[in-house]
């Protein structure tokens, strides 16, 4: 079983000292990677910049910074993965121009022009091999189920783990999480509030119930 998990935020540079990013700490993705290692799976972690120690026993750790780096690493690692979990909070937009020198302030305001980044999960859904399990996350403030099901379909996923953001105890910058899993076959599994480590174990248990033995290929 070879599993590739992405975690953490991306950083989109504005100039040599500034960037656009988000509140992801990487904790959920790192917990998933630890849980996968514990099951004896060959685990590759593709991580944006975070303040966490890498889980022991990884088969590979790829450190990335931008959404473009993340896209390149994930598409490469996906080639021989049995399961891919896209847990990273990839920036949806990046500055059109990256200033070579530090931008100096002036008296007036400032407009930053942004362009979309690659949707890595969408790309992975397009190149998905048969037998490969593709799992996404959906962070939503509202209409969680509607948006999650839309992403499941649109991105050609097998599972999506939906969680609310902006709610204390769930999602970004929290030690706990509550998740609802939806599958392409129509299953809906509620994982109530628990530590991200426990939630990670439950996610793997549900999406890969038969994938426990080392060396197994799906
Ligand atoms: N994702 C990705 N590449 C992006 C943006 C998101 O791979 N450029 C992935 C995330 O890793 C996650 C899933 O897409 O698994 C959903 O991310 P989310 O931010 O909830 O949704 P978006 O597709 O960005 O849609 P929106 O921001 O409109 O909710």
PDB file of N, CA, C and O in Angstrom, residues 39 80 88 108 122-123 145 153 162 176 193 207:
ATOM      1  N   UNK A  39      -0.092   1.923  10.271  1.00  0.00           N
ATOM      2  CA  UNK A  39      -0.712   0.761   9.629  1.00  0.00           C
ATOM      3  C   UNK A  39       0.280  -0.011   8.773  1.00  0.00           C
ATOM      4  O   UNK A  39      -0.078  -0.961   8.094  1.00  0.00           O
ATOM      5  N   UNK A  80       2.672   6.477  -8.850  1.00  0.00           N
ATOM      6  CA  UNK A  80       2.655   5.097  -8.332  1.00  0.00           C
ATOM      7  C   UNK A  80       2.030   5.001  -6.951  1.00  0.00           C
ATOM      8  O   UNK A  80       2.492   4.264  -6.100  1.00  0.00           O
ATOM      9  N   UNK A  88      -3.950  19.249   2.011  1.00  0.00           N
ATOM     10  CA  UNK A  88      -3.331  20.582   2.049  1.00  0.00           C
ATOM     11  C   UNK A  88      -4.347  21.679   1.737  1.00  0.00           C
ATOM     12  O   UNK A  88      -5.282  21.461   0.970  1.00  0.00           O
ATOM     13  N   UNK A 108      -0.432  56.223  -0.838  1.00  0.00           N
ATOM     14  CA  UNK A 108      -1.740  55.749  -1.309  1.00  0.00           C
ATOM     15  C   UNK A 108      -1.993  54.289  -0.957  1.00  0.00           C
ATOM     16  O   UNK A 108      -1.216  53.653  -0.247  1.00  0.00           O
ATOM     17  N   UNK A 122      -8.214  18.635  -8.711  1.00  0.00           N
ATOM     18  CA  UNK A 122      -8.916  18.497  -9.994  1.00  0.00           C
ATOM     19  C   UNK A 122      -7.996  17.816 -11.012  1.00  0.00           C
ATOM     20  O   UNK A 122      -8.396  16.900 -11.732  1.00  0.00           O
ATOM     21  N   UNK A 123      -6.730  18.248 -11.043  1.00  0.00           N
ATOM     22  CA  UNK A 123      -5.763  17.626 -11.967  1.00  0.00           C
ATOM     23  C   UNK A 123      -5.574  16.155 -11.628  1.00  0.00           C
ATOM     24  O   UNK A 123      -5.514  15.301 -12.524  1.00  0.00           O
ATOM     25  N   UNK A 145     -22.671  20.069   3.160  1.00  0.00           N
ATOM     26  CA  UNK A 145     -22.955  18.867   2.369  1.00  0.00           C
ATOM     27  C   UNK A 145     -23.074  19.186   0.871  1.00  0.00           C
ATOM     28  O   UNK A 145     -22.514  18.487   0.027  1.00  0.00           O
ATOM     29  N   UNK A 153     -17.946  15.222  -6.956  1.00  0.00           N
ATOM     30  CA  UNK A 153     -18.295  14.913  -8.341  1.00  0.00           C
ATOM     31  C   UNK A 153     -17.360  15.603  -9.321  1.00  0.00           C
ATOM     32  O   UNK A 153     -16.774  14.995 -10.207  1.00  0.00           O
ATOM     33  N   UNK A 162     -15.484  16.372   4.701  1.00  0.00           N
ATOM     34  CA  UNK A 162     -15.942  17.755   4.824  1.00  0.00           C
ATOM     35  C   UNK A 162     -15.847  18.208   6.270  1.00  0.00           C
ATOM     36  O   UNK A 162     -16.211  17.470   7.176  1.00  0.00           O
ATOM     37  N   UNK A 176      -8.678  19.753  17.492  1.00  0.00           N
ATOM     38  CA  UNK A 176      -9.729  18.754  17.259  1.00  0.00           C
ATOM     39  C   UNK A 176     -10.398  19.029  15.913  1.00  0.00           C
ATOM     40  O   UNK A 176     -10.205  20.082  15.312  1.00  0.00           O
ATOM     41  N   UNK A 193     -16.745  15.209  16.799  1.00  0.00           N
ATOM     42  CA  UNK A 193     -15.590  15.938  17.332  1.00  0.00           C
ATOM     43  C   UNK A 193     -14.643  15.043  18.135  1.00  0.00           C
ATOM     44  O   UNK A 193     -15.052  14.373  19.063  1.00  0.00           O
ATOM     45  N   UNK A 207     -12.002   4.604   4.723  1.00  0.00           N
ATOM     46  CA  UNK A 207     -11.767   4.659   3.273  1.00  0.00           C
ATOM     47  C   UNK A 207     -10.992   3.435   2.778  1.00  0.00           C
ATOM     48  O   UNK A 207     -11.084   3.073   1.620  1.00  0.00           O
TER      49      UNK A 207
END
